[in-house]
Coordinates of C-alpha atoms in Angstrom, one line a residue:
M16 CA 31.8 -109.8 -121.1
R17 CA 31.0 -113.2 -120.2
R18 CA 27.2 -113.9 -119.1
E19 CA 26.0 -116.8 -116.7
H20 CA 22.1 -117.2 -116.2
L21 CA 20.3 -119.1 -113.1
D22 CA 16.8 -119.2 -112.7
V23 CA 15.2 -118.2 -109.4
V24 CA 12.4 -120.6 -107.8
L25 CA 10.2 -119.7 -105.0
D26 CA 9.4 -123.2 -103.2
D27 CA 7.1 -121.4 -100.3
A28 CA 4.1 -123.8 -99.5
T29 CA 2.5 -121.0 -97.6
L30 CA 2.8 -118.8 -100.7
G31 CA 1.6 -121.6 -103.4
P32 CA 3.1 -124.0 -105.4
P33 CA 6.7 -124.0 -106.4
V34 CA 7.0 -121.1 -109.1
M35 CA 9.9 -119.5 -111.5
V36 CA 10.1 -116.0 -110.3
G37 CA 12.8 -114.4 -112.4
S38 CA 16.3 -114.8 -113.0
L39 CA 19.8 -113.8 -111.9
Q40 CA 22.6 -112.9 -114.4
R41 CA 26.1 -112.5 -113.7
E42 CA 28.2 -110.4 -116.2
R43 CA 31.7 -111.0 -115.8
G44 CA 35.0 -109.1 -116.8
A45 CA 38.6 -109.3 -116.3
S46 CA 38.3 -108.0 -112.7
S47 CA 34.9 -107.8 -111.9
E48 CA 31.3 -109.0 -112.2
V49 CA 27.8 -107.5 -112.2
I50 CA 24.8 -109.3 -111.0
S51 CA 21.4 -108.4 -111.8
F52 CA 18.1 -109.8 -111.6
V53 CA 14.8 -110.0 -113.8
Y54 CA 11.0 -111.2 -113.2
D55 CA 9.7 -113.7 -115.3
A56 CA 6.8 -112.6 -117.4
D57 CA 4.4 -115.5 -116.4
Y58 CA 5.3 -114.5 -112.8
L59 CA 4.6 -110.9 -113.2
A60 CA 1.3 -111.9 -114.9
Q61 CA 0.1 -114.0 -111.5
R62 CA -2.6 -112.6 -109.7
H63 CA -1.2 -113.1 -106.3
S64 CA 2.5 -112.8 -106.9
V65 CA 4.7 -111.3 -104.0
A66 CA 7.7 -108.6 -104.5
I67 CA 10.3 -110.7 -103.2
D68 CA 12.5 -107.7 -102.0
P69 CA 11.8 -104.4 -101.3
E70 CA 14.3 -103.1 -103.8
L71 CA 12.6 -105.7 -106.6
P72 CA 9.2 -104.2 -107.2
L73 CA 7.3 -106.1 -109.5
L74 CA 7.6 -104.4 -112.5
P75 CA 9.4 -106.0 -116.0
G76 CA 12.9 -105.1 -117.1
R77 CA 16.1 -105.9 -115.7
S78 CA 17.2 -104.1 -112.2
Y79 CA 20.6 -104.0 -110.8
P80 CA 21.7 -103.5 -107.2
A81 CA 22.7 -100.0 -105.6
R82 CA 26.3 -98.9 -106.4
G83 CA 28.8 -100.8 -103.8
R84 CA 26.4 -103.6 -103.4
P85 CA 27.1 -106.9 -105.0
L86 CA 23.7 -108.5 -104.6
F87 CA 20.2 -107.4 -103.7
G88 CA 19.7 -108.1 -100.1
I89 CA 17.5 -110.9 -100.5
F90 CA 20.0 -113.0 -102.3
R91 CA 22.7 -111.9 -99.7
D92 CA 20.5 -113.2 -97.2
T93 CA 20.7 -116.8 -98.7
A94 CA 24.6 -116.6 -98.9
P95 CA 27.3 -117.5 -96.5
D96 CA 28.9 -115.2 -94.1
R97 CA 32.2 -115.4 -92.6
W98 CA 32.3 -118.9 -91.4
G99 CA 30.4 -120.3 -94.6
R100 CA 32.8 -118.1 -96.8
M101 CA 35.7 -119.6 -95.0
L102 CA 35.0 -123.2 -95.8
M103 CA 34.5 -122.2 -99.2
E104 CA 37.7 -120.4 -99.6
R105 CA 39.5 -123.2 -98.0
R106 CA 37.9 -125.7 -100.6
E107 CA 39.2 -123.6 -103.6
V108 CA 42.8 -123.5 -102.4
I109 CA 42.8 -127.2 -102.0
E110 CA 41.3 -127.6 -105.5
A111 CA 43.5 -125.7 -106.8
Q112 CA 46.6 -127.4 -105.5
E113 CA 45.1 -130.8 -106.7
A114 CA 44.2 -129.7 -110.4
G115 CA 47.7 -127.9 -110.3
R116 CA 46.3 -124.2 -110.8
R117 CA 46.3 -120.8 -109.2
T118 CA 44.1 -120.2 -106.4
H119 CA 41.1 -118.1 -108.1
R120 CA 39.3 -115.2 -105.6
L121 CA 35.8 -116.6 -105.0
S122 CA 33.5 -113.7 -105.8
E123 CA 29.9 -113.1 -104.4
W124 CA 28.5 -115.3 -107.3
D125 CA 30.7 -117.9 -106.6
F126 CA 29.5 -117.6 -102.5
L127 CA 26.0 -117.2 -103.9
T128 CA 26.6 -120.5 -106.0
G129 CA 28.6 -122.5 -103.7
V130 CA 25.8 -123.0 -101.0
G131 CA 24.4 -126.3 -100.7
D132 CA 20.7 -126.5 -102.0
L133 CA 19.1 -128.5 -99.2
A134 CA 20.5 -126.1 -96.0
R135 CA 19.9 -122.6 -98.3
M136 CA 18.4 -120.2 -96.1
G137 CA 14.8 -119.2 -97.1
A138 CA 12.8 -120.2 -99.8
L139 CA 14.5 -119.0 -102.8
R140 CA 16.5 -121.9 -104.9
L141 CA 18.6 -121.3 -107.6
R142 CA 18.6 -123.8 -110.3
D143 CA 20.2 -124.5 -114.0
G144 CA 18.3 -122.5 -116.6
A145 CA 19.5 -125.1 -119.3
P146 CA 17.5 -128.7 -119.3
P147 CA 17.8 -130.8 -116.9
H148 CA 17.3 -127.6 -114.9
A149 CA 19.1 -129.1 -111.9
Y150 CA 19.5 -127.3 -108.8
V151 CA 22.3 -125.1 -108.0
D152 CA 25.2 -127.2 -105.8
D153 CA 22.5 -130.3 -105.1
R154 CA 25.5 -132.5 -104.5
E155 CA 25.0 -133.3 -100.9
R156 CA 20.6 -134.3 -101.0
S157 CA 20.4 -135.0 -97.2
A158 CA 21.4 -133.1 -94.1
P159 CA 23.5 -135.1 -91.9
P160 CA 21.6 -137.1 -89.1
A161 CA 21.9 -135.9 -85.2
A162 CA 24.0 -138.9 -84.6
R163 CA 27.0 -137.7 -86.4
L164 CA 27.0 -134.2 -84.5
R165 CA 29.8 -135.3 -82.3
E166 CA 32.0 -136.4 -85.5
L167 CA 31.1 -132.8 -86.9
E168 CA 31.8 -131.1 -83.6
A169 CA 35.0 -132.3 -83.4
V170 CA 35.8 -131.4 -87.0
A171 CA 34.5 -128.1 -86.7
R172 CA 36.7 -127.5 -83.6
A173 CA 39.8 -128.8 -85.5
L174 CA 39.0 -126.4 -88.4
S175 CA 38.8 -123.2 -85.8
R176 CA 42.6 -123.5 -84.9
D177 CA 45.0 -121.6 -86.6
D178 CA 46.9 -124.7 -87.8
A179 CA 44.3 -126.8 -89.6
E180 CA 45.9 -126.2 -92.8
D181 CA 48.7 -128.1 -91.8
R182 CA 46.8 -131.2 -90.7
P183 CA 46.4 -134.1 -93.1
E184 CA 43.1 -134.5 -92.0
Y185 CA 42.3 -131.2 -93.5
A186 CA 41.1 -132.0 -96.6
Q187 CA 38.6 -134.5 -95.4
W188 CA 37.7 -132.2 -92.6
L189 CA 36.7 -129.7 -95.1
A190 CA 34.4 -132.2 -97.4
Q191 CA 32.7 -133.3 -94.3
L192 CA 31.8 -129.6 -93.3
I193 CA 31.4 -127.7 -96.6
A194 CA 27.6 -128.8 -97.5
P195 CA 25.8 -128.6 -94.2
G196 CA 28.1 -125.7 -92.6
S197 CA 28.3 -123.2 -95.7
S198 CA 24.5 -122.3 -95.9
L199 CA 24.1 -119.8 -93.2
G200 CA 25.5 -116.4 -91.9
G201 CA 27.6 -115.7 -88.7
A202 CA 31.3 -116.0 -87.8
R203 CA 31.1 -119.2 -85.4
P204 CA 31.5 -123.0 -86.4
K205 CA 27.9 -124.6 -87.4
A206 CA 26.2 -127.1 -89.3
S207 CA 22.8 -127.7 -90.5
F208 CA 21.7 -131.3 -89.6
S209 CA 18.4 -133.3 -89.6
A210 CA 16.5 -134.2 -86.2
E211 CA 14.7 -137.7 -85.2
D212 CA 11.9 -136.2 -86.7
S213 CA 13.7 -135.3 -90.1
M214 CA 13.2 -131.3 -89.4
L215 CA 16.1 -129.2 -90.2
W216 CA 17.9 -127.8 -87.2
L217 CA 21.2 -126.0 -86.8
A218 CA 24.1 -126.9 -84.5
K219 CA 26.5 -124.2 -83.3
F220 CA 29.4 -125.7 -82.2
P221 CA 32.4 -124.3 -79.9
A222 CA 35.5 -123.1 -81.3
H223 CA 38.8 -124.4 -80.0
D224 CA 39.9 -121.1 -78.5
D225 CA 36.4 -120.0 -76.6
R226 CA 37.0 -118.4 -73.1
R227 CA 33.4 -119.4 -71.9
D228 CA 30.9 -122.0 -72.6
V229 CA 29.4 -119.6 -75.4
G230 CA 26.5 -122.5 -76.3
A231 CA 25.5 -122.8 -72.9
W232 CA 25.0 -118.9 -72.8
E233 CA 23.2 -119.1 -75.5
Y234 CA 20.9 -121.7 -74.3
L235 CA 20.4 -119.8 -71.0
A236 CA 19.0 -116.6 -73.0
W237 CA 17.1 -118.9 -75.2
R238 CA 15.3 -120.3 -72.0
L239 CA 14.9 -116.5 -70.6
A240 CA 13.7 -115.4 -73.8
R241 CA 11.1 -118.0 -73.9
D242 CA 10.2 -117.4 -70.3
A243 CA 9.5 -113.4 -71.1
G244 CA 7.2 -114.1 -73.7
I245 CA 9.5 -113.6 -76.8
V246 CA 8.6 -116.0 -80.1
V247 CA 11.6 -118.5 -80.6
P248 CA 12.4 -121.8 -82.1
E249 CA 13.0 -125.2 -80.2
A250 CA 16.0 -125.5 -78.9
R251 CA 18.5 -128.1 -77.2
L252 CA 21.8 -127.8 -75.2
L253 CA 24.3 -130.8 -76.1
R254 CA 27.3 -131.7 -74.8
F255 CA 30.2 -134.0 -76.6
G256 CA 32.9 -134.7 -74.3
R257 CA 33.9 -132.5 -71.6
G258 CA 34.5 -129.4 -73.2
H259 CA 32.1 -126.6 -74.1
R260 CA 28.8 -127.3 -75.2
T261 CA 26.9 -127.0 -78.3
F262 CA 23.7 -124.9 -78.9
A263 CA 21.2 -126.4 -81.3
V264 CA 18.3 -124.8 -82.6
Q265 CA 15.3 -125.4 -85.1
R266 CA 15.5 -123.9 -88.2
F267 CA 12.4 -121.1 -88.4
D268 CA 12.9 -121.1 -92.2
R269 CA 11.6 -124.6 -92.5
A270 CA 8.0 -125.6 -91.5
N271 CA 6.0 -128.8 -92.1
G272 CA 8.3 -130.1 -94.5
S273 CA 8.4 -126.8 -96.6
R274 CA 10.7 -123.9 -96.7
R275 CA 9.4 -119.8 -96.0
L276 CA 10.8 -117.1 -97.9
Y277 CA 12.9 -115.1 -95.4
A278 CA 14.6 -111.8 -95.3
S279 CA 16.7 -110.1 -92.8
A280 CA 15.8 -106.4 -91.5
M281 CA 18.9 -104.9 -93.4
T282 CA 16.8 -106.0 -96.6
L283 CA 13.9 -105.2 -95.9
L284 CA 15.3 -101.4 -94.6
M285 CA 17.7 -101.5 -97.9
R286 CA 20.7 -101.0 -95.9
N287 CA 24.3 -102.1 -96.3
D288 CA 26.8 -104.1 -93.6
G289 CA 28.0 -101.5 -91.3
D290 CA 25.2 -98.7 -91.8
A291 CA 23.8 -97.7 -88.6
G292 CA 20.4 -98.7 -87.3
S293 CA 18.0 -98.5 -84.5
Y294 CA 15.0 -100.3 -83.1
L295 CA 12.9 -97.8 -84.6
D296 CA 13.8 -98.7 -87.7
L297 CA 12.6 -102.1 -87.2
A298 CA 9.4 -100.8 -86.1
Q299 CA 9.0 -99.0 -89.2
A300 CA 10.0 -102.0 -91.4
I301 CA 6.9 -103.7 -89.9
Q302 CA 4.8 -101.0 -90.4
L303 CA 6.0 -100.3 -93.7
H304 CA 6.1 -104.1 -95.0
G305 CA 4.1 -106.1 -92.4
D306 CA 0.9 -108.2 -92.8
P307 CA -1.8 -105.8 -92.0
A308 CA -3.3 -108.3 -89.5
S309 CA -0.2 -109.2 -87.3
I310 CA 1.5 -105.4 -87.4
A311 CA 0.2 -104.8 -84.0
A312 CA 1.4 -107.7 -82.2
D313 CA 4.7 -108.0 -84.3
L314 CA 5.5 -104.2 -82.8
A315 CA 4.4 -105.2 -79.2
Q316 CA 7.0 -108.6 -79.7
L317 CA 9.6 -106.0 -80.9
Y318 CA 9.3 -103.9 -77.9
R319 CA 9.5 -107.0 -75.6
R320 CA 12.6 -108.3 -77.3
A321 CA 14.1 -104.8 -77.2
V322 CA 13.3 -104.8 -73.3
F323 CA 15.1 -108.1 -73.4
A324 CA 18.2 -107.4 -75.3
I325 CA 18.7 -104.6 -72.8
L326 CA 18.2 -106.4 -69.8
V327 CA 20.6 -109.7 -70.9
G328 CA 23.0 -107.6 -72.7
N329 CA 22.5 -108.9 -76.1
R330 CA 24.3 -106.0 -77.8
D331 CA 25.4 -107.5 -80.9
D332 CA 21.8 -106.8 -82.1
H333 CA 22.6 -105.4 -85.8
L334 CA 20.3 -105.6 -88.5
R335 CA 21.0 -108.9 -89.9
N336 CA 20.1 -110.7 -86.5
H337 CA 16.6 -109.8 -86.9
G338 CA 14.6 -111.0 -89.7
F339 CA 11.0 -111.8 -91.1
L340 CA 9.0 -114.5 -92.4
R341 CA 6.9 -113.6 -95.7
N342 CA 3.0 -114.8 -96.0
A343 CA 0.9 -113.6 -98.7
H344 CA -0.1 -110.6 -97.0
G345 CA 3.2 -109.2 -95.9
W346 CA 6.1 -109.6 -93.9
Q347 CA 6.1 -111.1 -90.2
L348 CA 8.7 -111.1 -87.6
A349 CA 10.4 -114.1 -87.5
P350 CA 11.4 -115.8 -84.2
A351 CA 14.1 -114.7 -82.4
F352 CA 17.5 -115.7 -83.0
D353 CA 21.3 -115.3 -82.0
V354 CA 20.4 -113.9 -78.9
N355 CA 23.7 -113.7 -76.7
P356 CA 24.6 -112.3 -73.4
N357 CA 27.9 -110.2 -74.5
P358 CA 30.2 -109.0 -72.1
D359 CA 32.9 -107.5 -74.5
K360 CA 30.5 -104.9 -75.8
R361 CA 29.1 -101.9 -73.4
E362 CA 26.8 -100.5 -76.1
H363 CA 24.4 -101.9 -78.2
T364 CA 25.0 -102.2 -82.1
L365 CA 21.4 -101.0 -82.7
A366 CA 20.3 -97.6 -81.1
I367 CA 17.7 -97.8 -78.3
D368 CA 15.8 -94.7 -79.6
A369 CA 16.3 -92.7 -82.7
A370 CA 20.3 -92.4 -82.1
N371 CA 21.5 -94.0 -78.6
P372 CA 22.8 -97.1 -78.3
T373 CA 23.1 -97.0 -74.3
P374 CA 21.5 -100.0 -72.7
S375 CA 18.4 -98.3 -70.9
V376 CA 14.9 -99.1 -70.3
R377 CA 14.0 -95.9 -69.6
H378 CA 15.3 -94.4 -73.0
L379 CA 13.1 -97.2 -74.8
H380 CA 10.1 -96.6 -72.3
A381 CA 10.3 -92.8 -73.9
T382 CA 9.8 -94.4 -77.6
H383 CA 6.8 -96.5 -76.8
H384 CA 4.3 -94.7 -79.0
Y385 CA 6.4 -96.0 -82.2
Y386 CA 5.2 -99.4 -81.1
R387 CA 1.5 -98.5 -80.8
L388 CA 1.7 -99.1 -77.1
D389 CA 0.3 -96.7 -74.3
A390 CA 2.7 -96.1 -71.0
H391 CA 0.9 -98.7 -69.4
E392 CA 1.0 -101.7 -71.8
A393 CA 4.7 -100.5 -72.3
T394 CA 5.4 -100.9 -68.5
A395 CA 3.6 -104.4 -68.1
I396 CA 5.8 -105.8 -71.1
E397 CA 9.3 -104.6 -69.1
Q398 CA 7.7 -105.5 -65.6
G399 CA 6.8 -109.3 -67.4
V400 CA 10.3 -109.2 -68.5
R401 CA 12.2 -108.3 -65.8
D402 CA 10.3 -111.1 -63.8
A403 CA 11.8 -113.6 -66.4
V404 CA 15.3 -112.7 -66.2
S405 CA 15.3 -112.3 -62.9
H406 CA 15.7 -116.0 -62.2
W407 CA 18.9 -116.0 -64.3
R408 CA 21.1 -117.3 -61.4
A409 CA 18.9 -120.3 -60.6
L410 CA 19.1 -120.8 -64.1
A411 CA 22.5 -120.7 -64.4
N412 CA 22.9 -123.2 -61.5
E413 CA 20.9 -125.4 -63.3
L414 CA 22.9 -125.5 -66.2
K415 CA 26.1 -125.9 -64.1
L416 CA 27.1 -122.5 -65.1
G417 CA 30.3 -122.0 -62.3
R418 CA 30.9 -119.0 -60.4
V419 CA 33.4 -117.5 -62.8
A420 CA 30.8 -117.9 -65.4
Q421 CA 28.2 -116.6 -63.4
G422 CA 30.3 -113.5 -62.5
Q423 CA 30.9 -112.8 -66.0
L424 CA 27.0 -112.9 -66.7
G425 CA 26.6 -110.9 -63.9
M426 CA 28.2 -107.9 -65.5
V427 CA 25.8 -108.0 -68.6
I428 CA 22.4 -109.4 -67.0
D429 CA 20.8 -107.0 -64.6
E430 CA 16.7 -107.4 -64.5
T431 CA 16.7 -103.8 -62.4
R432 CA 18.8 -101.8 -65.5
D433 CA 16.7 -98.6 -66.1

């Protein structure tokens, strides 16, 4: 059994100076691997140390993920999802061809360590345990500037084509996108970039086979969410050429030049991909793990987001599409993200009450006490969101979404939905 170790550094200025919290170990056999974590003794001895994952309480000794789970959730949250994994797998094919060797099947460890340090989600950084203690995959030391977005959009569109591997520019395209584009979750083409103020942003590009202007739809939902009192990061809608547009959003896990410790709702609830969930589960996560000073506000905000999701048809609302940021006293609800009207689904991924995924404000209202709201407070939130969403057609016109697009949106957005 071969063993490899990496230090885990927590680099969140709101929690103190950078500190080594522990180490990851991979034990690799011929056809399997086991990844474990152990807290550093000095970190455990600190008075203000925080547990980085509900499955990793502040205790000595090596911990292993639950059966069937290759990584603890907090590390899975820093690893790539479908788009980033696709880029890494394609890079491995090219490197194998150039080296004249067989293509290796990438493992969870490979995906975790293949993410560039600069754009890695959250505040956990991985570094070599041996001197000079370099951070893992720190080859790309700067995010591409906004001025390169037109080029990156064209590359991402090309890579999303089925015949991309047959093009002579294929290896060059991968090299351009692998560092900025592999760090975050989701299936759509994307890349982190540095804005004019040096803040880190995420650009979500159109794919070559998009049937609708997905970026404009997400920007419309973002504008409506902001008007409805939902906490969202800054965002822009960008156009490169005559095709569909690019939705750009500021990375909420970066603030004032610092990283923020981030966990998905799936991690806080200790669930796996594919597990059922509900908005009541999210409310429970807030009450169990939240900063006591912000629990009431976060529960009200979550209720507002649930109402909004129902009215705009944001039905791909799974547990990875909700997240939390850590402060010294607990976890706080992160700004809303990946909010999209979805005409392809009739029901929500998350149940609105304990088990029913049918989009119904009435069903949600029946659960208002779980959000520490009385009936009048819940009704006021519902009406405020309805008022904001009712202006969607005027906004669609402003964004130059045509009659066909508005007809499609009208099938999912309904401010009168009960």
